[in-house]
Amino acid sequence: MFPLRALTTFAIVTLAALGQAQQAPAPCMTKPAAERPYSKDRLLGMVKDQTPARAEYLIKMCGVSVLWSDGLAGELKGVNASSQVIEMVHAMAPKSGGTAPPPIDKVPPYKPPPPPTGPKPGELRTNSKDGLKYAYIPPGTFEMGCHENEGTPGCEHDELPVHKVRITKGFWMGQTEVTAGAFKRYIQAAGTKMPPEPTMGATSFNPGWANDDMPMSNVDFDDARNYCRWAGMALPTEAEWEYAARGPGASQGVAAMAWYADNSGQQPLDSEALHKQSPGTWIGKLIKNGNAPHPVAQKAANGWNLHDMLGNVWEWTSDFYREDAYVTSTPDDPTGPDAGFHHVLRGGSWLNLPSYVRASKRLKGIPDKRIYTNGFRCAGPSIK
């Protein structure tokens, strides 16, 4: 019988020896890198002669140069390889060719790519100043201008040529047109008065500005620009506006996304036919049918969570209007001509024919004139 102290010493020495044996350098490490991975015969011989733990260590350090197959699995079982050894050979075997993957402990641990920082496309945030929601529009490239294959019955000269534009920085854009309710907040802060109600003849489209959810209209360019500045934003450029309007889901069709002459009244109409039959009286027929602007966000949004980019009310942009603006436009973040008198309106309105309610349509707006079909939304690089 060994005394307890002697047994303890023997156990410690034995375990230490086992540990040293398991940590002994792999013989393959003295060979050139190309010769280190085990060929089939060397692999089978090594597995047959070594303990499972030692075999796993050697395979991990040296690699395997033989392709994996069911036959190889059978041969490994024939030399009494453990299931762990077989699994490691499978994992270390090259997928094609005759080279082995690098030893496991030589490969940096996999690190998944960091999640993208910043807002996601279409993410919504509320502007603390005007209380409206704004959607994030990511940077990207698009073809600006009138595309004949979009069902447009003829492109106007000022919508051509189609040209590639790159929006290099993401920006925030009003999810909806600025509402009457939000504009009241601005008026209160600025200490001024609301503009006259939007009317046509005896018809008022928001009597007393009572409906806060209606799009703000009957605003001139300065009304729109000053509001956006107050809200910490700006009017979008033409390029930003069209890029946002062409966002994902914008191909759902005009009827699904816009209020315009065909669907903004009590009964659906064929406004193109009415216009052809009676160009001088067709607008009166629309008013008789109850055609009018509608509260925002009742139509489908595009993939960037933007409502009413088409129809409802025209929207002011910051660009000066020039018919040939696209001829000299810069490819990156164009801001339009340096000077001019008119400013560009976009998107069409509840009063317009379907041919006007498209992403590329440009309207020459008189900046100091208030018109009942004209509204706006704001955009900017950040939001608070």
mmCIF file of C-alpha atoms in Angstrom:
data_model
loop_
_atom_site.group_PDB
_atom_site.id
_atom_site.type_symbol
_atom_site.label_atom_id
_atom_site.label_comp_id
_atom_site.label_asym_id
_atom_site.label_seq_id
_atom_site.Cartn_x
_atom_site.Cartn_y
_atom_site.Cartn_z
ATOM 1 C CA MET A 1 0.000 0.000 0.000
ATOM 2 C CA PHE A 2 1.284 3.393 -0.932
ATOM 3 C CA PRO A 3 0.912 6.121 1.621
ATOM 4 C CA LEU A 4 -1.661 8.781 0.652
ATOM 5 C CA ARG A 5 1.033 11.399 0.187
ATOM 6 C CA ALA A 6 2.933 9.182 -2.230
ATOM 7 C CA LEU A 7 -0.234 8.449 -4.215
ATOM 8 C CA THR A 8 -0.978 12.134 -4.474
ATOM 9 C CA THR A 9 2.540 12.901 -5.702
ATOM 10 C CA PHE A 10 2.314 10.060 -8.226
ATOM 11 C CA ALA A 11 -1.012 11.359 -9.553
ATOM 12 C CA ILE A 12 0.330 14.887 -9.980
ATOM 13 C CA VAL A 13 3.427 13.675 -11.814
ATOM 14 C CA THR A 14 1.362 11.378 -14.022
ATOM 15 C CA LEU A 15 -1.128 14.103 -14.960
ATOM 16 C CA ALA A 16 1.711 16.503 -15.690
ATOM 17 C CA ALA A 17 3.344 13.924 -17.943
ATOM 18 C CA LEU A 18 0.083 13.377 -19.793
ATOM 19 C CA GLY A 19 -0.332 17.097 -20.209
ATOM 20 C CA GLN A 20 3.202 17.440 -21.592
ATOM 21 C CA ALA A 21 2.566 14.542 -23.978
ATOM 22 C CA GLN A 22 -0.622 16.139 -25.266
ATOM 23 C CA GLN A 23 1.115 19.449 -25.740
ATOM 24 C CA ALA A 24 4.140 17.964 -27.517
ATOM 25 C CA PRO A 25 4.840 19.753 -30.806
ATOM 26 C CA ALA A 26 3.250 18.234 -33.858
ATOM 27 C CA PRO A 27 5.898 16.559 -36.040
ATOM 28 C CA CYS A 28 4.408 18.168 -39.130
ATOM 29 C CA MET A 29 5.443 21.624 -37.914
ATOM 30 C CA THR A 30 9.079 20.853 -38.864
ATOM 31 C CA LYS A 31 8.064 20.302 -42.503
ATOM 32 C CA PRO A 32 7.453 22.863 -45.257
ATOM 33 C CA ALA A 33 3.930 24.240 -45.166
ATOM 34 C CA ALA A 34 2.911 22.373 -48.320
ATOM 35 C CA GLU A 35 3.884 19.024 -46.763
ATOM 36 C CA ARG A 36 2.234 19.452 -43.373
ATOM 37 C CA PRO A 37 -1.366 18.355 -44.115
ATOM 38 C CA TYR A 38 -1.963 14.624 -43.735
ATOM 39 C CA SER A 39 -2.377 12.594 -46.882
ATOM 40 C CA LYS A 40 -4.783 9.695 -46.718
ATOM 41 C CA ASP A 41 -2.221 7.028 -45.810
ATOM 42 C CA ARG A 42 -0.443 9.173 -43.246
ATOM 43 C CA LEU A 43 -3.788 10.154 -41.752
ATOM 44 C CA LEU A 44 -4.988 6.575 -41.339
ATOM 45 C CA GLY A 45 -1.646 5.491 -39.875
ATOM 46 C CA MET A 46 -1.541 8.364 -37.435
ATOM 47 C CA VAL A 47 -5.121 7.821 -36.245
ATOM 48 C CA LYS A 48 -4.437 4.104 -35.763
ATOM 49 C CA ASP A 49 -1.330 4.778 -33.639
ATOM 50 C CA GLN A 50 -2.510 7.731 -31.541
ATOM 51 C CA THR A 51 -5.028 8.299 -28.824
ATOM 52 C CA PRO A 52 -8.168 10.175 -29.934
ATOM 53 C CA ALA A 53 -7.076 13.321 -28.077
ATOM 54 C CA ARG A 54 -3.613 13.269 -29.689
ATOM 55 C CA ALA A 55 -5.122 12.554 -33.115
ATOM 56 C CA GLU A 56 -7.469 15.529 -32.780
ATOM 57 C CA TYR A 57 -4.556 17.768 -31.785
ATOM 58 C CA LEU A 58 -2.372 16.637 -34.705
ATOM 59 C CA ILE A 59 -5.179 17.039 -37.242
ATOM 60 C CA LYS A 60 -5.928 20.509 -35.898
ATOM 61 C CA MET A 61 -2.287 21.563 -36.141
ATOM 62 C CA CYS A 62 -1.409 19.934 -39.459
ATOM 63 C CA GLY A 63 -4.609 19.827 -41.484
ATOM 64 C CA VAL A 64 -5.832 17.240 -43.975
ATOM 65 C CA SER A 65 -5.064 17.142 -47.703
ATOM 66 C CA VAL A 66 -7.490 14.389 -48.690
ATOM 67 C CA LEU A 67 -10.996 15.237 -49.904
ATOM 68 C CA TRP A 68 -13.859 14.116 -47.692
ATOM 69 C CA SER A 69 -15.981 11.190 -48.812
ATOM 70 C CA ASP A 70 -18.153 8.462 -47.316
ATOM 71 C CA GLY A 71 -15.363 6.055 -48.195
ATOM 72 C CA LEU A 72 -12.879 8.013 -46.110
ATOM 73 C CA ALA A 73 -15.312 7.939 -43.193
ATOM 74 C CA GLY A 74 -15.505 4.140 -43.511
ATOM 75 C CA GLU A 75 -11.722 3.781 -43.571
ATOM 76 C CA LEU A 76 -11.392 5.950 -40.479
ATOM 77 C CA LYS A 77 -13.898 3.745 -38.685
ATOM 78 C CA GLY A 78 -11.814 0.759 -39.807
ATOM 79 C CA VAL A 79 -8.819 2.075 -37.816
ATOM 80 C CA ASN A 80 -11.050 2.686 -34.786
ATOM 81 C CA ALA A 81 -11.185 6.482 -35.128
ATOM 82 C CA SER A 82 -13.473 8.120 -32.588
ATOM 83 C CA SER A 83 -16.525 10.034 -33.746
ATOM 84 C CA GLN A 84 -14.815 13.287 -32.665
ATOM 85 C CA VAL A 85 -11.787 12.499 -34.858
ATOM 86 C CA ILE A 86 -14.017 11.685 -37.831
ATOM 87 C CA GLU A 87 -15.936 14.936 -37.366
ATOM 88 C CA MET A 88 -12.680 16.907 -37.202
ATOM 89 C CA VAL A 89 -11.350 15.268 -40.381
ATOM 90 C CA HIS A 90 -14.614 16.168 -42.066
ATOM 91 C CA ALA A 91 -14.362 19.766 -40.872
ATOM 92 C CA MET A 92 -10.678 20.118 -41.851
ATOM 93 C CA ALA A 93 -10.912 18.396 -45.243
ATOM 94 C CA PRO A 94 -10.555 20.693 -48.267
ATOM 95 C CA LYS A 95 -13.714 21.249 -50.288
ATOM 96 C CA SER A 96 -11.887 20.874 -53.606
ATOM 97 C CA GLY A 97 -8.372 20.400 -54.879
ATOM 98 C CA GLY A 98 -5.640 18.919 -52.751
ATOM 99 C CA THR A 99 -4.751 21.597 -50.238
ATOM 100 C CA ALA A 100 -5.861 21.591 -46.670
ATOM 101 C CA PRO A 101 -7.387 24.494 -44.830
ATOM 102 C CA PRO A 102 -5.095 26.185 -42.343
ATOM 103 C CA PRO A 103 -5.001 24.669 -38.861
ATOM 104 C CA ILE A 104 -7.885 25.754 -36.675
ATOM 105 C CA ASP A 105 -5.720 27.617 -34.196
ATOM 106 C CA LYS A 106 -4.125 29.575 -37.046
ATOM 107 C CA VAL A 107 -7.420 30.909 -38.372
ATOM 108 C CA PRO A 108 -8.701 34.135 -36.768
ATOM 109 C CA PRO A 109 -12.044 33.530 -35.053
ATOM 110 C CA TYR A 110 -15.021 34.525 -37.190
ATOM 111 C CA LYS A 111 -16.365 37.922 -36.378
ATOM 112 C CA PRO A 112 -19.724 38.819 -37.857
ATOM 113 C CA PRO A 113 -19.763 42.205 -39.548
ATOM 114 C CA PRO A 114 -20.932 44.968 -37.245
ATOM 115 C CA PRO A 115 -24.546 45.974 -37.709
ATOM 116 C CA PRO A 116 -24.933 49.032 -39.901
ATOM 117 C CA THR A 117 -24.893 52.237 -37.960
ATOM 118 C CA GLY A 118 -27.339 55.049 -38.398
ATOM 119 C CA PRO A 119 -30.995 55.032 -39.365
ATOM 120 C CA LYS A 120 -32.553 52.398 -41.592
ATOM 121 C CA PRO A 121 -34.200 53.294 -44.913
ATOM 122 C CA GLY A 122 -37.740 54.430 -44.206
ATOM 123 C CA GLU A 123 -37.134 54.759 -40.468
ATOM 124 C CA LEU A 124 -39.454 57.360 -38.966
ATOM 125 C CA ARG A 125 -38.609 60.039 -36.427
ATOM 126 C CA THR A 126 -40.703 62.884 -35.107
ATOM 127 C CA ASN A 127 -39.471 66.423 -35.515
ATOM 128 C CA SER A 128 -39.745 68.045 -32.086
ATOM 129 C CA LYS A 129 -40.332 71.456 -33.673
ATOM 130 C CA ASP A 130 -43.270 70.848 -36.002
ATOM 131 C CA GLY A 131 -44.502 67.539 -34.570
ATOM 132 C CA LEU A 132 -44.480 65.795 -37.963
ATOM 133 C CA LYS A 133 -42.872 62.476 -38.787
ATOM 134 C CA TYR A 134 -39.911 62.341 -41.143
ATOM 135 C CA ALA A 135 -38.613 59.277 -43.010
ATOM 136 C CA TYR A 136 -34.958 58.497 -43.633
ATOM 137 C CA ILE A 137 -33.989 58.327 -47.306
ATOM 138 C CA PRO A 138 -30.656 56.515 -47.875
ATOM 139 C CA PRO A 139 -28.041 57.650 -50.400
ATOM 140 C CA GLY A 140 -28.189 56.084 -53.841
ATOM 141 C CA THR A 141 -28.275 56.509 -57.604
ATOM 142 C CA PHE A 142 -31.258 56.856 -59.932
ATOM 143 C CA GLU A 143 -32.185 57.980 -63.425
ATOM 144 C CA MET A 144 -33.810 61.384 -63.227
ATOM 145 C CA GLY A 145 -36.265 62.534 -65.869
ATOM 146 C CA CYS A 146 -39.171 61.230 -67.931
ATOM 147 C CA HIS A 147 -39.109 57.539 -68.852
ATOM 148 C CA GLU A 148 -41.336 56.597 -71.784
ATOM 149 C CA ASN A 149 -41.683 53.056 -70.442
ATOM 150 C CA GLU A 150 -43.452 54.330 -67.309
ATOM 151 C CA GLY A 151 -46.718 54.723 -69.158
ATOM 152 C CA THR A 152 -46.257 58.453 -69.598
ATOM 153 C CA PRO A 153 -48.204 59.707 -72.632
ATOM 154 C CA GLY A 154 -45.354 61.814 -73.990
ATOM 155 C CA CYS A 155 -42.459 63.452 -72.163
ATOM 156 C CA GLU A 156 -42.146 67.225 -71.895
ATOM 157 C CA HIS A 157 -38.958 68.921 -73.079
ATOM 158 C CA ASP A 158 -38.110 70.113 -69.581
ATOM 159 C CA GLU A 159 -38.123 66.505 -68.284
ATOM 160 C CA LEU A 160 -35.335 65.476 -70.656
ATOM 161 C CA PRO A 161 -32.758 64.164 -71.082
ATOM 162 C CA VAL A 162 -32.961 61.273 -68.657
ATOM 163 C CA HIS A 163 -29.697 61.423 -66.713
ATOM 164 C CA LYS A 164 -28.059 59.543 -63.892
ATOM 165 C CA VAL A 165 -27.985 61.316 -60.536
ATOM 166 C CA ARG A 166 -26.194 60.244 -57.394
ATOM 167 C CA ILE A 167 -27.511 61.290 -53.982
ATOM 168 C CA THR A 168 -24.341 60.972 -51.938
ATOM 169 C CA LYS A 169 -25.766 61.506 -48.456
ATOM 170 C CA GLY A 170 -28.862 60.220 -46.735
ATOM 171 C CA PHE A 171 -31.489 62.728 -45.670
ATOM 172 C CA TRP A 172 -34.806 62.998 -43.848
ATOM 173 C CA MET A 173 -37.996 63.894 -45.653
ATOM 174 C CA GLY A 174 -41.463 64.669 -44.377
ATOM 175 C CA GLN A 175 -43.517 61.488 -44.361
ATOM 176 C CA THR A 176 -46.440 63.596 -45.517
ATOM 177 C CA GLU A 177 -47.035 67.011 -46.890
ATOM 178 C CA VAL A 178 -46.954 69.667 -44.172
ATOM 179 C CA THR A 179 -50.393 69.713 -42.592
ATOM 180 C CA ALA A 180 -52.586 72.646 -41.623
ATOM 181 C CA GLY A 181 -52.149 71.658 -37.982
ATOM 182 C CA ALA A 182 -48.341 71.758 -38.204
ATOM 183 C CA PHE A 183 -48.454 75.080 -40.033
ATOM 184 C CA LYS A 184 -50.535 76.524 -37.182
ATOM 185 C CA ARG A 185 -47.709 75.689 -34.784
ATOM 186 C CA TYR A 186 -45.322 77.633 -37.006
ATOM 187 C CA ILE A 187 -47.719 80.585 -37.252
ATOM 188 C CA GLN A 188 -48.064 80.709 -33.478
ATOM 189 C CA ALA A 189 -44.283 80.602 -33.000
ATOM 190 C CA ALA A 190 -43.681 83.211 -35.709
ATOM 191 C CA GLY A 191 -46.459 85.502 -34.492
ATOM 192 C CA THR A 192 -48.019 85.851 -37.932
ATOM 193 C CA LYS A 193 -51.340 84.878 -39.524
ATOM 194 C CA MET A 194 -52.495 81.937 -41.567
ATOM 195 C CA PRO A 195 -52.790 82.631 -45.297
ATOM 196 C CA PRO A 196 -56.263 82.810 -46.833
ATOM 197 C CA GLU A 197 -58.159 79.532 -47.014
ATOM 198 C CA PRO A 198 -57.730 77.546 -50.236
ATOM 199 C CA THR A 199 -60.806 78.334 -52.298
ATOM 200 C CA MET A 200 -62.004 78.105 -55.862
ATOM 201 C CA GLY A 201 -65.043 80.261 -56.514
ATOM 202 C CA ALA A 202 -67.495 79.628 -53.688
ATOM 203 C CA THR A 203 -65.835 76.363 -52.707
ATOM 204 C CA SER A 204 -63.483 76.313 -49.708
ATOM 205 C CA PHE A 205 -61.282 73.260 -49.367
ATOM 206 C CA ASN A 206 -60.599 73.686 -45.632
ATOM 207 C CA PRO A 207 -63.063 76.200 -44.155
ATOM 208 C CA GLY A 208 -61.466 78.158 -41.338
ATOM 209 C CA TRP A 209 -58.464 75.831 -41.544
ATOM 210 C CA ALA A 210 -60.490 73.613 -39.205
ATOM 211 C CA ASN A 211 -59.164 70.269 -40.424
ATOM 212 C CA ASP A 212 -55.617 69.934 -39.078
ATOM 213 C CA ASP A 213 -54.975 66.765 -41.118
ATOM 214 C CA MET A 214 -55.461 68.441 -44.471
ATOM 215 C CA PRO A 215 -52.331 69.297 -46.450
ATOM 216 C CA MET A 216 -51.338 72.912 -46.052
ATOM 217 C CA SER A 217 -52.017 74.678 -49.337
ATOM 218 C CA ASN A 218 -52.425 78.163 -50.776
ATOM 219 C CA VAL A 219 -48.826 78.859 -49.723
ATOM 220 C CA ASP A 220 -46.242 80.716 -51.773
ATOM 221 C CA PHE A 221 -42.558 79.842 -51.986
ATOM 222 C CA ASP A 222 -41.515 82.018 -49.042
ATOM 223 C CA ASP A 223 -44.277 80.570 -46.844
ATOM 224 C CA ALA A 224 -42.913 77.095 -47.520
ATOM 225 C CA ARG A 225 -39.235 77.976 -47.223
ATOM 226 C CA ASN A 226 -39.681 79.931 -43.991
ATOM 227 C CA TYR A 227 -41.673 77.124 -42.397
ATOM 228 C CA CYS A 228 -38.981 74.569 -43.235
ATOM 229 C CA ARG A 229 -36.271 76.810 -41.809
ATOM 230 C CA TRP A 230 -38.275 77.190 -38.602
ATOM 231 C CA ALA A 231 -38.575 73.401 -38.395
ATOM 232 C CA GLY A 232 -34.785 73.021 -38.731
ATOM 233 C CA MET A 233 -35.134 71.672 -42.253
ATOM 234 C CA ALA A 234 -35.236 72.991 -45.825
ATOM 235 C CA LEU A 235 -37.210 72.557 -48.999
ATOM 236 C CA PRO A 236 -35.922 69.497 -50.882
ATOM 237 C CA THR A 237 -34.030 69.915 -54.113
ATOM 238 C CA GLU A 238 -35.697 68.615 -57.266
ATOM 239 C CA ALA A 239 -33.265 65.690 -57.298
ATOM 240 C CA GLU A 240 -33.966 64.790 -53.673
ATOM 241 C CA TRP A 241 -37.694 65.037 -54.285
ATOM 242 C CA GLU A 242 -37.706 62.817 -57.388
ATOM 243 C CA TYR A 243 -35.308 60.293 -55.831
ATOM 244 C CA ALA A 244 -37.590 60.010 -52.800
ATOM 245 C CA ALA A 245 -40.699 59.780 -54.980
ATOM 246 C CA ARG A 246 -39.140 56.942 -56.969
ATOM 247 C CA GLY A 247 -38.367 54.994 -53.805
ATOM 248 C CA PRO A 248 -39.219 51.306 -53.317
ATOM 249 C CA GLY A 249 -42.883 50.521 -53.894
ATOM 250 C CA ALA A 250 -43.431 53.607 -56.028
ATOM 251 C CA SER A 251 -44.614 51.381 -58.894
ATOM 252 C CA GLN A 252 -47.866 50.397 -57.168
ATOM 253 C CA GLY A 253 -49.753 52.595 -59.584
ATOM 254 C CA VAL A 254 -51.042 56.133 -59.390
ATOM 255 C CA ALA A 255 -54.527 55.147 -58.188
ATOM 256 C CA ALA A 256 -53.105 53.365 -55.141
ATOM 257 C CA MET A 257 -50.770 56.183 -54.176
ATOM 258 C CA ALA A 258 -52.328 59.473 -55.238
ATOM 259 C CA TRP A 259 -55.399 61.699 -55.134
ATOM 260 C CA TYR A 260 -55.907 63.189 -58.592
ATOM 261 C CA ALA A 261 -58.757 64.178 -60.928
ATOM 262 C CA ASP A 262 -59.964 60.617 -61.523
ATOM 263 C CA ASN A 263 -60.416 59.636 -57.869
ATOM 264 C CA SER A 264 -60.486 62.714 -55.614
ATOM 265 C CA GLY A 265 -64.261 63.292 -55.903
ATOM 266 C CA GLN A 266 -67.488 61.587 -54.909
ATOM 267 C CA GLN A 267 -67.583 59.449 -58.050
ATOM 268 C CA PRO A 268 -64.681 58.107 -60.130
ATOM 269 C CA LEU A 269 -64.167 59.987 -63.387
ATOM 270 C CA ASP A 270 -62.276 59.632 -66.627
ATOM 271 C CA SER A 271 -60.723 63.067 -66.448
ATOM 272 C CA GLU A 272 -58.734 62.668 -69.659
ATOM 273 C CA ALA A 273 -61.966 62.001 -71.572
ATOM 274 C CA LEU A 274 -63.731 64.928 -69.856
ATOM 275 C CA HIS A 275 -60.866 67.218 -70.743
ATOM 276 C CA LYS A 276 -60.918 66.181 -74.391
ATOM 277 C CA GLN A 277 -64.696 66.538 -74.646
ATOM 278 C CA SER A 278 -64.963 69.895 -72.933
ATOM 279 C CA PRO A 279 -61.632 71.640 -72.225
ATOM 280 C CA GLY A 280 -63.361 74.809 -71.034
ATOM 281 C CA THR A 281 -65.769 73.283 -68.515
ATOM 282 C CA TRP A 282 -64.144 70.098 -67.260
ATOM 283 C CA ILE A 283 -62.793 71.695 -64.055
ATOM 284 C CA GLY A 284 -66.319 72.846 -63.205
ATOM 285 C CA LYS A 285 -67.451 69.255 -63.585
ATOM 286 C CA LEU A 286 -64.751 68.158 -61.169
ATOM 287 C CA ILE A 287 -65.891 70.668 -58.548
ATOM 288 C CA LYS A 288 -69.505 69.602 -59.048
ATOM 289 C CA ASN A 289 -68.324 66.033 -58.430
ATOM 290 C CA GLY A 290 -66.821 67.126 -55.095
ATOM 291 C CA ASN A 291 -63.205 66.751 -56.173
ATOM 292 C CA ALA A 292 -60.944 68.215 -53.494
ATOM 293 C CA PRO A 293 -57.748 67.624 -51.539
ATOM 294 C CA HIS A 294 -57.849 64.891 -48.887
ATOM 295 C CA PRO A 295 -56.315 64.468 -45.425
ATOM 296 C CA VAL A 296 -52.731 63.243 -45.658
ATOM 297 C CA ALA A 297 -51.593 59.613 -45.479
ATOM 298 C CA GLN A 298 -54.803 57.995 -46.695
ATOM 299 C CA LYS A 299 -53.113 56.540 -49.753
ATOM 300 C CA ALA A 300 -50.420 53.843 -49.819
ATOM 301 C CA ALA A 301 -46.882 54.804 -48.870
ATOM 302 C CA ASN A 302 -43.853 53.813 -50.900
ATOM 303 C CA GLY A 303 -41.078 51.636 -49.475
ATOM 304 C CA TRP A 304 -39.515 54.588 -47.716
ATOM 305 C CA ASN A 305 -42.725 55.318 -45.796
ATOM 306 C CA LEU A 306 -43.579 58.422 -47.803
ATOM 307 C CA HIS A 307 -47.241 59.251 -48.459
ATOM 308 C CA ASP A 308 -48.750 61.516 -51.114
ATOM 309 C CA MET A 309 -45.571 62.129 -53.060
ATOM 310 C CA LEU A 310 -47.889 62.086 -56.054
ATOM 311 C CA GLY A 311 -51.173 63.954 -56.111
ATOM 312 C CA ASN A 312 -53.115 65.759 -53.378
ATOM 313 C CA VAL A 313 -51.150 69.040 -53.632
ATOM 314 C CA TRP A 314 -48.198 70.220 -55.684
ATOM 315 C CA GLU A 315 -45.011 70.546 -53.623
ATOM 316 C CA TRP A 316 -42.499 73.379 -53.739
ATOM 317 C CA THR A 317 -38.820 72.487 -54.187
ATOM 318 C CA SER A 318 -35.795 74.720 -53.673
ATOM 319 C CA ASP A 319 -34.635 74.673 -57.318
ATOM 320 C CA PHE A 320 -35.023 77.572 -59.692
ATOM 321 C CA TYR A 321 -36.885 76.545 -62.826
ATOM 322 C CA ARG A 322 -35.157 76.442 -66.177
ATOM 323 C CA GLU A 323 -36.452 74.433 -69.092
ATOM 324 C CA ASP A 324 -33.020 73.083 -70.039
ATOM 325 C CA ALA A 325 -31.818 72.512 -66.476
ATOM 326 C CA TYR A 326 -31.086 68.846 -67.116
ATOM 327 C CA VAL A 327 -28.723 69.591 -69.999
ATOM 328 C CA THR A 328 -26.109 71.098 -67.687
ATOM 329 C CA SER A 329 -27.046 69.263 -64.464
ATOM 330 C CA THR A 330 -24.218 67.893 -62.341
ATOM 331 C CA PRO A 331 -24.326 64.161 -61.570
ATOM 332 C CA ASP A 332 -23.807 64.398 -57.803
ATOM 333 C CA ASP A 333 -26.392 66.113 -55.589
ATOM 334 C CA PRO A 334 -27.584 68.655 -58.176
ATOM 335 C CA THR A 335 -29.210 71.790 -56.812
ATOM 336 C CA GLY A 336 -30.528 73.282 -60.049
ATOM 337 C CA PRO A 337 -29.690 76.588 -61.744
ATOM 338 C CA ASP A 338 -27.891 79.256 -59.754
ATOM 339 C CA ALA A 339 -30.511 81.900 -60.452
ATOM 340 C CA GLY A 340 -33.945 82.436 -61.912
ATOM 341 C CA PHE A 341 -37.398 83.748 -61.150
ATOM 342 C CA HIS A 342 -39.678 80.701 -61.034
ATOM 343 C CA HIS A 343 -39.271 77.763 -58.677
ATOM 344 C CA VAL A 344 -40.130 74.156 -59.436
ATOM 345 C CA LEU A 345 -43.228 72.410 -58.093
ATOM 346 C CA ARG A 346 -43.482 68.626 -58.139
ATOM 347 C CA GLY A 347 -45.952 65.755 -57.843
ATOM 348 C CA GLY A 348 -49.262 66.972 -59.285
ATOM 349 C CA SER A 349 -52.463 67.581 -57.348
ATOM 350 C CA TRP A 350 -56.016 66.424 -56.733
ATOM 351 C CA LEU A 351 -57.131 68.612 -59.663
ATOM 352 C CA ASN A 352 -54.757 67.245 -62.293
ATOM 353 C CA LEU A 353 -55.045 64.757 -65.111
ATOM 354 C CA PRO A 354 -53.208 61.469 -64.555
ATOM 355 C CA SER A 355 -50.547 62.497 -67.073
ATOM 356 C CA TYR A 356 -49.463 65.233 -64.638
ATOM 357 C CA VAL A 357 -49.284 62.976 -61.597
ATOM 358 C CA ARG A 358 -45.884 61.354 -62.115
ATOM 359 C CA ALA A 359 -42.470 61.498 -60.511
ATOM 360 C CA SER A 360 -40.766 63.368 -63.360
ATOM 361 C CA LYS A 361 -43.349 66.110 -63.998
ATOM 362 C CA ARG A 362 -42.026 69.642 -63.450
ATOM 363 C CA LEU A 363 -44.231 72.705 -62.965
ATOM 364 C CA LYS A 364 -43.007 76.291 -63.225
ATOM 365 C CA GLY A 365 -44.271 78.047 -60.096
ATOM 366 C CA ILE A 366 -44.546 81.791 -59.531
ATOM 367 C CA PRO A 367 -42.823 82.167 -56.147
ATOM 368 C CA ASP A 368 -44.951 84.999 -54.727
ATOM 369 C CA LYS A 369 -48.313 83.619 -55.839
ATOM 370 C CA ARG A 370 -50.552 81.608 -53.510
ATOM 371 C CA ILE A 371 -52.520 78.901 -55.334
ATOM 372 C CA TYR A 372 -55.018 76.539 -53.714
ATOM 373 C CA THR A 373 -53.343 73.461 -55.227
ATOM 374 C CA ASN A 374 -49.824 74.245 -53.978
ATOM 375 C CA GLY A 375 -48.329 72.837 -50.785
ATOM 376 C CA PHE A 376 -44.953 71.459 -49.680
ATOM 377 C CA ARG A 377 -42.953 69.134 -47.442
ATOM 378 C CA CYS A 378 -39.547 69.611 -45.824
ATOM 379 C CA ALA A 379 -36.268 67.700 -45.929
ATOM 380 C CA GLY A 380 -32.868 67.894 -44.264
ATOM 381 C CA PRO A 381 -29.684 66.015 -43.321
ATOM 382 C CA SER A 382 -30.653 65.605 -39.665
ATOM 383 C CA ILE A 383 -33.658 65.814 -37.406
ATOM 384 C CA LYS A 384 -34.149 66.789 -33.793
#
